[in-house]
């Protein structure tokens, strides 16, 4: 399978409108440092696509039928794109946890077919086996362990640390790649999100390779962030960016 990172930013995206912080200024100079809110696609071995979170409009980036849409949670930076996507010309299942659900989308889903999932649930979509994992966030949030023919990757955002039950599942079935919440700069302690080093540590505890994602403009500027991560973790931890493709 292939992971396609469509959006790797936090709520505000980078650059945030009119923001003059170093991270936003850099992103206006360097296109690759710009980030849309969290949106990720998985392309299966059969060339089918599923979408995990829809933080942005995907039409110019992934104009294919979707075998399903999964939400980690209902915070706005993970659902913006759904307001438009629900008009798509094909009925599509939307699997999401209950907490904090958006009334507009649930009362008027158009062609989305909402279904509730909770931590521990297992879904089979095309060639994928997807296990919902409990995460530690402000509202009910699930990550996902996604398996295809014995290859696995884990998506772990939004979260601060990970609950022991999720760690247990991941230790039993270690993913090759973990995509982990790394919203904030090193040293920042937030109750709902990891900083870069917390994200790297969690990722390395469960997977061979780590991609840090859900990166806020309050994080280090992109080039500084790359230098920090490379110096501290070498090749095993990488900073995800919009447009990145990873083969699992
Ligand atoms: Zn978020
Ligand atoms: Zn900024
Ligand atoms: Zn969130």
mmCIF file of C-alpha atoms and ligand atoms in Angstrom:
data_model
loop_
_atom_site.group_PDB
_atom_site.id
_atom_site.type_symbol
_atom_site.label_atom_id
_atom_site.label_comp_id
_atom_site.label_asym_id
_atom_site.label_seq_id
_atom_site.Cartn_x
_atom_site.Cartn_y
_atom_site.Cartn_z
ATOM 1 C CA UNK A 1 0.000 0.000 0.000
ATOM 2 C CA UNK A 2 0.940 3.609 -0.385
ATOM 3 C CA UNK A 3 0.374 6.434 2.063
ATOM 4 C CA UNK A 4 -0.233 9.808 0.472
ATOM 5 C CA UNK A 5 0.212 12.738 2.846
ATOM 6 C CA UNK A 6 -2.184 15.349 1.461
ATOM 7 C CA UNK A 7 -2.136 17.603 4.529
ATOM 8 C CA UNK A 8 0.364 17.466 7.397
ATOM 9 C CA UNK A 9 -0.476 20.664 9.301
ATOM 10 C CA UNK A 10 -2.470 21.570 12.378
ATOM 11 C CA UNK A 11 -5.672 23.612 12.538
ATOM 12 C CA UNK A 12 -4.351 26.854 11.098
ATOM 13 C CA UNK A 13 -2.285 25.383 8.269
ATOM 14 C CA UNK A 14 1.115 26.901 7.459
ATOM 15 C CA UNK A 15 1.419 29.776 6.746
ATOM 16 C CA UNK A 16 -1.403 30.937 9.010
ATOM 17 C CA UNK A 17 -3.192 33.892 7.470
ATOM 18 C CA UNK A 18 -1.246 37.143 8.084
ATOM 19 C CA UNK A 19 1.007 35.457 10.687
ATOM 20 C CA UNK A 20 4.548 36.825 10.830
ATOM 21 C CA UNK A 21 6.159 34.086 12.956
ATOM 22 C CA UNK A 22 9.380 32.501 11.641
ATOM 23 C CA UNK A 23 7.619 29.292 10.585
ATOM 24 C CA UNK A 24 4.969 31.125 8.555
ATOM 25 C CA UNK A 25 7.467 33.556 7.016
ATOM 26 C CA UNK A 26 9.651 30.656 5.900
ATOM 27 C CA UNK A 27 6.649 28.884 4.386
ATOM 28 C CA UNK A 28 5.824 31.913 2.240
ATOM 29 C CA UNK A 29 9.375 31.680 0.809
ATOM 30 C CA UNK A 30 9.572 27.876 0.476
ATOM 31 C CA UNK A 31 6.557 26.138 -0.985
ATOM 32 C CA UNK A 32 7.500 22.739 0.464
ATOM 33 C CA UNK A 33 7.219 24.190 3.985
ATOM 34 C CA UNK A 34 3.522 24.971 3.520
ATOM 35 C CA UNK A 35 1.034 22.634 5.175
ATOM 36 C CA UNK A 36 -2.664 21.986 4.782
ATOM 37 C CA UNK A 37 -4.616 20.581 7.764
ATOM 38 C CA UNK A 38 -4.531 16.829 8.347
ATOM 39 C CA UNK A 39 -5.604 14.729 5.374
ATOM 40 C CA UNK A 40 -4.118 11.378 4.424
ATOM 41 C CA UNK A 41 -4.982 8.787 1.793
ATOM 42 C CA UNK A 42 -4.128 5.100 1.655
ATOM 43 C CA UNK A 43 -3.910 3.513 -1.797
ATOM 44 C CA UNK A 44 -4.301 -0.257 -1.634
ATOM 45 C CA UNK A 45 -2.549 -2.907 -3.750
ATOM 46 C CA UNK A 46 -5.709 -2.946 -5.888
ATOM 47 C CA UNK A 47 -5.353 0.799 -6.544
ATOM 48 C CA UNK A 48 -8.356 1.629 -4.408
ATOM 49 C CA UNK A 49 -8.281 4.656 -2.133
ATOM 50 C CA UNK A 50 -9.473 5.394 1.369
ATOM 51 C CA UNK A 51 -9.205 8.741 3.066
ATOM 52 C CA UNK A 52 -8.324 9.348 6.711
ATOM 53 C CA UNK A 53 -9.461 12.776 7.893
ATOM 54 C CA UNK A 54 -10.434 15.490 5.454
ATOM 55 C CA UNK A 55 -8.826 18.706 6.663
ATOM 56 C CA UNK A 56 -8.803 20.236 3.204
ATOM 57 C CA UNK A 57 -10.484 20.179 -0.189
ATOM 58 C CA UNK A 58 -9.134 17.109 -1.982
ATOM 59 C CA UNK A 59 -10.646 17.476 -5.449
ATOM 60 C CA UNK A 60 -7.469 18.605 -7.238
ATOM 61 C CA UNK A 61 -5.323 16.084 -5.365
ATOM 62 C CA UNK A 62 -7.246 12.815 -5.269
ATOM 63 C CA UNK A 63 -10.053 12.749 -7.795
ATOM 64 C CA UNK A 64 -10.916 9.055 -7.502
ATOM 65 C CA UNK A 65 -13.764 7.050 -5.958
ATOM 66 C CA UNK A 66 -13.215 6.429 -2.244
ATOM 67 C CA UNK A 67 -13.762 2.995 -0.693
ATOM 68 C CA UNK A 68 -14.361 4.749 2.613
ATOM 69 C CA UNK A 69 -13.583 7.810 4.688
ATOM 70 C CA UNK A 70 -12.327 7.430 8.254
ATOM 71 C CA UNK A 71 -12.218 10.200 10.822
ATOM 72 C CA UNK A 72 -9.879 10.163 13.789
ATOM 73 C CA UNK A 73 -12.125 12.710 15.517
ATOM 74 C CA UNK A 74 -14.447 15.630 14.884
ATOM 75 C CA UNK A 75 -12.145 18.610 15.419
ATOM 76 C CA UNK A 76 -12.604 21.112 12.596
ATOM 77 C CA UNK A 77 -9.089 20.694 11.154
ATOM 78 C CA UNK A 78 -9.957 17.048 10.425
ATOM 79 C CA UNK A 79 -13.353 17.629 8.817
ATOM 80 C CA UNK A 80 -13.266 20.956 6.856
ATOM 81 C CA UNK A 81 -13.075 19.188 3.520
ATOM 82 C CA UNK A 82 -16.152 17.078 4.307
ATOM 83 C CA UNK A 83 -18.513 20.041 3.940
ATOM 84 C CA UNK A 84 -17.692 20.073 0.242
ATOM 85 C CA UNK A 85 -16.878 16.401 -0.248
ATOM 86 C CA UNK A 86 -20.342 15.315 0.945
ATOM 87 C CA UNK A 87 -21.708 16.563 -2.409
ATOM 88 C CA UNK A 88 -19.650 13.953 -4.301
ATOM 89 C CA UNK A 89 -21.560 11.949 -6.876
ATOM 90 C CA UNK A 90 -21.113 8.588 -5.190
ATOM 91 C CA UNK A 91 -22.375 7.238 -1.874
ATOM 92 C CA UNK A 92 -19.420 6.761 0.476
ATOM 93 C CA UNK A 93 -19.195 5.409 4.006
ATOM 94 C CA UNK A 94 -17.892 7.767 6.689
ATOM 95 C CA UNK A 95 -16.558 5.911 9.751
ATOM 96 C CA UNK A 96 -16.081 8.160 12.763
ATOM 97 C CA UNK A 97 -16.078 8.076 16.563
ATOM 98 C CA UNK A 98 -19.019 9.622 18.342
ATOM 99 C CA UNK A 99 -17.480 12.370 20.447
ATOM 100 C CA UNK A 100 -18.056 16.003 19.472
ATOM 101 C CA UNK A 101 -19.732 15.084 16.160
ATOM 102 C CA UNK A 102 -20.601 17.883 13.765
ATOM 103 C CA UNK A 103 -24.381 18.373 13.516
ATOM 104 C CA UNK A 104 -24.350 19.907 10.035
ATOM 105 C CA UNK A 105 -22.614 16.904 8.520
ATOM 106 C CA UNK A 106 -24.593 14.295 10.466
ATOM 107 C CA UNK A 107 -27.997 15.957 9.866
ATOM 108 C CA UNK A 108 -27.327 16.623 6.204
ATOM 109 C CA UNK A 109 -24.689 14.139 5.047
ATOM 110 C CA UNK A 110 -25.687 14.243 1.327
ATOM 111 C CA UNK A 111 -23.799 11.292 -0.166
ATOM 112 C CA UNK A 112 -21.843 10.411 2.971
ATOM 113 C CA UNK A 113 -23.116 7.394 4.888
ATOM 114 C CA UNK A 114 -22.040 8.018 8.507
ATOM 115 C CA UNK A 115 -21.230 5.023 10.717
ATOM 116 C CA UNK A 116 -19.989 5.111 14.289
ATOM 117 C CA UNK A 117 -16.744 3.378 15.262
ATOM 118 C CA UNK A 118 -15.011 3.040 18.605
ATOM 119 C CA UNK A 119 -11.584 1.959 19.834
ATOM 120 C CA UNK A 120 -11.137 -1.796 19.340
ATOM 121 C CA UNK A 121 -13.389 -2.001 16.266
ATOM 122 C CA UNK A 122 -11.946 -3.748 13.214
ATOM 123 C CA UNK A 123 -12.978 -2.746 9.687
ATOM 124 C CA UNK A 124 -12.252 -4.536 6.444
ATOM 125 C CA UNK A 125 -12.103 -2.228 3.459
ATOM 126 C CA UNK A 126 -10.810 -3.595 0.135
ATOM 127 C CA UNK A 127 -7.520 -5.391 1.012
ATOM 128 C CA UNK A 128 -7.070 -3.501 4.292
ATOM 129 C CA UNK A 129 -7.688 -4.617 7.864
ATOM 130 C CA UNK A 130 -8.098 -1.525 9.999
ATOM 131 C CA UNK A 131 -8.117 -1.544 13.801
ATOM 132 C CA UNK A 132 -9.292 1.583 15.633
ATOM 133 C CA UNK A 133 -6.944 2.510 18.510
ATOM 134 C CA UNK A 134 -7.753 4.674 21.519
ATOM 135 C CA UNK A 135 -5.732 7.915 21.693
ATOM 136 C CA UNK A 136 -5.363 10.657 24.353
ATOM 137 C CA UNK A 137 -6.967 13.847 23.093
ATOM 138 C CA UNK A 138 -9.428 16.551 24.101
ATOM 139 C CA UNK A 139 -12.389 14.683 22.565
ATOM 140 C CA UNK A 140 -12.964 11.005 21.753
ATOM 141 C CA UNK A 141 -10.267 10.196 19.197
ATOM 142 C CA UNK A 142 -9.054 7.028 17.504
ATOM 143 C CA UNK A 143 -5.862 6.241 15.646
ATOM 144 C CA UNK A 144 -5.655 3.343 13.210
ATOM 145 C CA UNK A 145 -3.499 0.267 12.695
ATOM 146 C CA UNK A 146 -3.744 -0.512 8.991
ATOM 147 C CA UNK A 147 -2.669 -3.905 7.649
ATOM 148 C CA UNK A 148 -2.357 -5.316 4.149
ATOM 149 C CA UNK A 149 -0.748 -8.742 3.547
ATOM 150 C CA UNK A 150 1.203 -8.585 6.820
ATOM 151 C CA UNK A 151 2.569 -5.069 6.201
ATOM 152 C CA UNK A 152 1.392 -2.556 8.782
ATOM 153 C CA UNK A 153 1.391 1.114 9.512
ATOM 154 C CA UNK A 154 -0.105 3.045 12.410
ATOM 155 C CA UNK A 155 -1.649 6.495 12.352
ATOM 156 C CA UNK A 156 -1.377 8.151 15.753
ATOM 157 C CA UNK A 157 -2.884 11.649 15.807
ATOM 158 C CA UNK A 158 -4.274 13.728 17.486
ATOM 159 C CA UNK A 159 -2.814 12.586 20.777
ATOM 160 C CA UNK A 160 -0.642 13.298 23.790
ATOM 161 C CA UNK A 161 1.284 10.092 24.441
ATOM 162 C CA UNK A 162 -0.633 6.876 23.833
ATOM 163 C CA UNK A 163 -2.813 4.849 26.229
ATOM 164 C CA UNK A 164 -1.366 1.523 27.516
ATOM 165 C CA UNK A 165 -4.051 -0.511 25.697
ATOM 166 C CA UNK A 166 -2.975 1.025 22.366
ATOM 167 C CA UNK A 167 0.681 0.416 23.161
ATOM 168 C CA UNK A 168 -0.186 -3.249 23.877
ATOM 169 C CA UNK A 169 -1.878 -3.684 20.498
ATOM 170 C CA UNK A 170 1.035 -2.058 18.674
ATOM 171 C CA UNK A 171 3.635 -4.144 20.541
ATOM 172 C CA UNK A 172 1.811 -7.327 19.541
ATOM 173 C CA UNK A 173 1.582 -6.266 15.912
ATOM 174 C CA UNK A 174 4.450 -3.833 15.371
ATOM 175 C CA UNK A 175 3.924 -1.533 12.401
ATOM 176 C CA UNK A 176 6.823 -0.818 10.058
ATOM 177 C CA UNK A 177 5.840 2.831 9.925
ATOM 178 C CA UNK A 178 4.151 5.071 12.490
ATOM 179 C CA UNK A 179 2.731 8.473 11.610
ATOM 180 C CA UNK A 180 2.687 10.424 14.853
ATOM 181 C CA UNK A 181 1.335 13.714 16.216
ATOM 182 C CA UNK A 182 4.228 16.185 16.564
ATOM 183 C CA UNK A 183 2.257 19.411 16.793
ATOM 184 C CA UNK A 184 4.639 21.473 18.910
ATOM 185 C CA UNK A 185 8.297 22.482 19.142
ATOM 186 C CA UNK A 186 10.707 20.558 21.410
ATOM 187 C CA UNK A 187 10.119 21.294 25.089
ATOM 188 C CA UNK A 188 6.484 22.430 24.759
ATOM 189 C CA UNK A 189 4.123 20.584 27.102
ATOM 190 C CA UNK A 190 0.528 20.535 25.873
ATOM 191 C CA UNK A 191 -2.246 18.389 27.379
ATOM 192 C CA UNK A 192 -3.669 17.289 24.008
ATOM 193 C CA UNK A 193 -0.736 17.073 21.570
ATOM 194 C CA UNK A 194 2.862 15.820 21.484
ATOM 195 C CA UNK A 195 5.874 17.969 20.891
ATOM 196 C CA UNK A 196 8.420 16.782 18.322
ATOM 197 C CA UNK A 197 10.488 14.724 20.772
ATOM 198 C CA UNK A 198 7.460 13.136 22.437
ATOM 199 C CA UNK A 199 6.167 12.184 18.981
ATOM 200 C CA UNK A 200 9.529 10.709 17.942
ATOM 201 C CA UNK A 201 9.833 8.712 21.180
ATOM 202 C CA UNK A 202 6.347 7.197 20.880
ATOM 203 C CA UNK A 203 6.909 6.379 17.232
ATOM 204 C CA UNK A 204 10.264 4.664 17.846
ATOM 205 C CA UNK A 205 8.762 2.667 20.695
ATOM 206 C CA UNK A 206 6.361 0.958 18.312
ATOM 207 C CA UNK A 207 7.722 1.202 14.753
ATOM 208 C CA UNK A 208 10.900 0.990 12.671
ATOM 209 C CA UNK A 209 10.283 4.264 10.878
ATOM 210 C CA UNK A 210 8.500 7.337 12.131
ATOM 211 C CA UNK A 211 6.915 10.190 10.212
ATOM 212 C CA UNK A 212 6.104 13.236 12.302
ATOM 213 C CA UNK A 213 2.931 14.992 11.213
ATOM 214 C CA UNK A 214 0.104 17.328 12.381
ATOM 215 C CA UNK A 215 2.693 20.101 12.621
ATOM 216 C CA UNK A 216 1.616 23.529 13.828
ATOM 217 C CA UNK A 217 3.072 26.925 12.907
ATOM 218 C CA UNK A 218 4.062 27.054 16.589
ATOM 219 C CA UNK A 219 6.592 24.332 15.769
ATOM 220 C CA UNK A 220 10.123 25.143 14.545
ATOM 221 C CA UNK A 221 10.460 26.443 10.982
ATOM 222 C CA UNK A 222 10.671 23.508 8.553
ATOM 223 C CA UNK A 223 14.445 23.607 7.914
ATOM 224 C CA UNK A 224 15.241 23.934 11.620
ATOM 225 C CA UNK A 225 12.830 21.115 12.396
ATOM 226 C CA UNK A 226 14.526 18.870 9.810
ATOM 227 C CA UNK A 227 17.955 19.659 11.285
ATOM 228 C CA UNK A 228 16.752 18.955 14.848
ATOM 229 C CA UNK A 229 15.185 15.623 13.919
ATOM 230 C CA UNK A 230 18.086 14.468 11.741
ATOM 231 C CA UNK A 231 20.691 15.305 14.368
ATOM 232 C CA UNK A 232 18.804 13.641 17.195
ATOM 233 C CA UNK A 233 17.273 10.585 15.490
ATOM 234 C CA UNK A 234 19.187 10.020 12.225
ATOM 235 C CA UNK A 235 17.278 8.366 9.444
ATOM 236 C CA UNK A 236 14.605 6.585 11.478
ATOM 237 C CA UNK A 237 12.496 9.654 12.166
ATOM 238 C CA UNK A 238 11.387 11.902 9.365
ATOM 239 C CA UNK A 239 9.288 15.009 9.098
ATOM 240 C CA UNK A 240 6.267 14.469 6.859
ATOM 241 C CA UNK A 241 5.329 17.158 4.338
ATOM 242 C CA UNK A 242 2.388 17.775 2.036
ATOM 243 C CA UNK A 243 2.620 15.640 -1.089
ATOM 244 C CA UNK A 244 4.913 12.994 0.442
ATOM 245 C CA UNK A 245 4.329 9.414 -0.694
ATOM 246 C CA UNK A 246 5.468 6.469 1.434
ATOM 247 C CA UNK A 247 5.422 2.824 0.326
ATOM 248 C CA UNK A 248 4.572 0.362 3.096
HETATM 249 ZN ZN1 LIG B 1 -5.948 18.247 14.775
HETATM 250 ZN ZN1 LIG B 2 2.821 31.590 12.174
HETATM 251 ZN ZN1 LIG B 3 -7.848 17.492 17.507
#
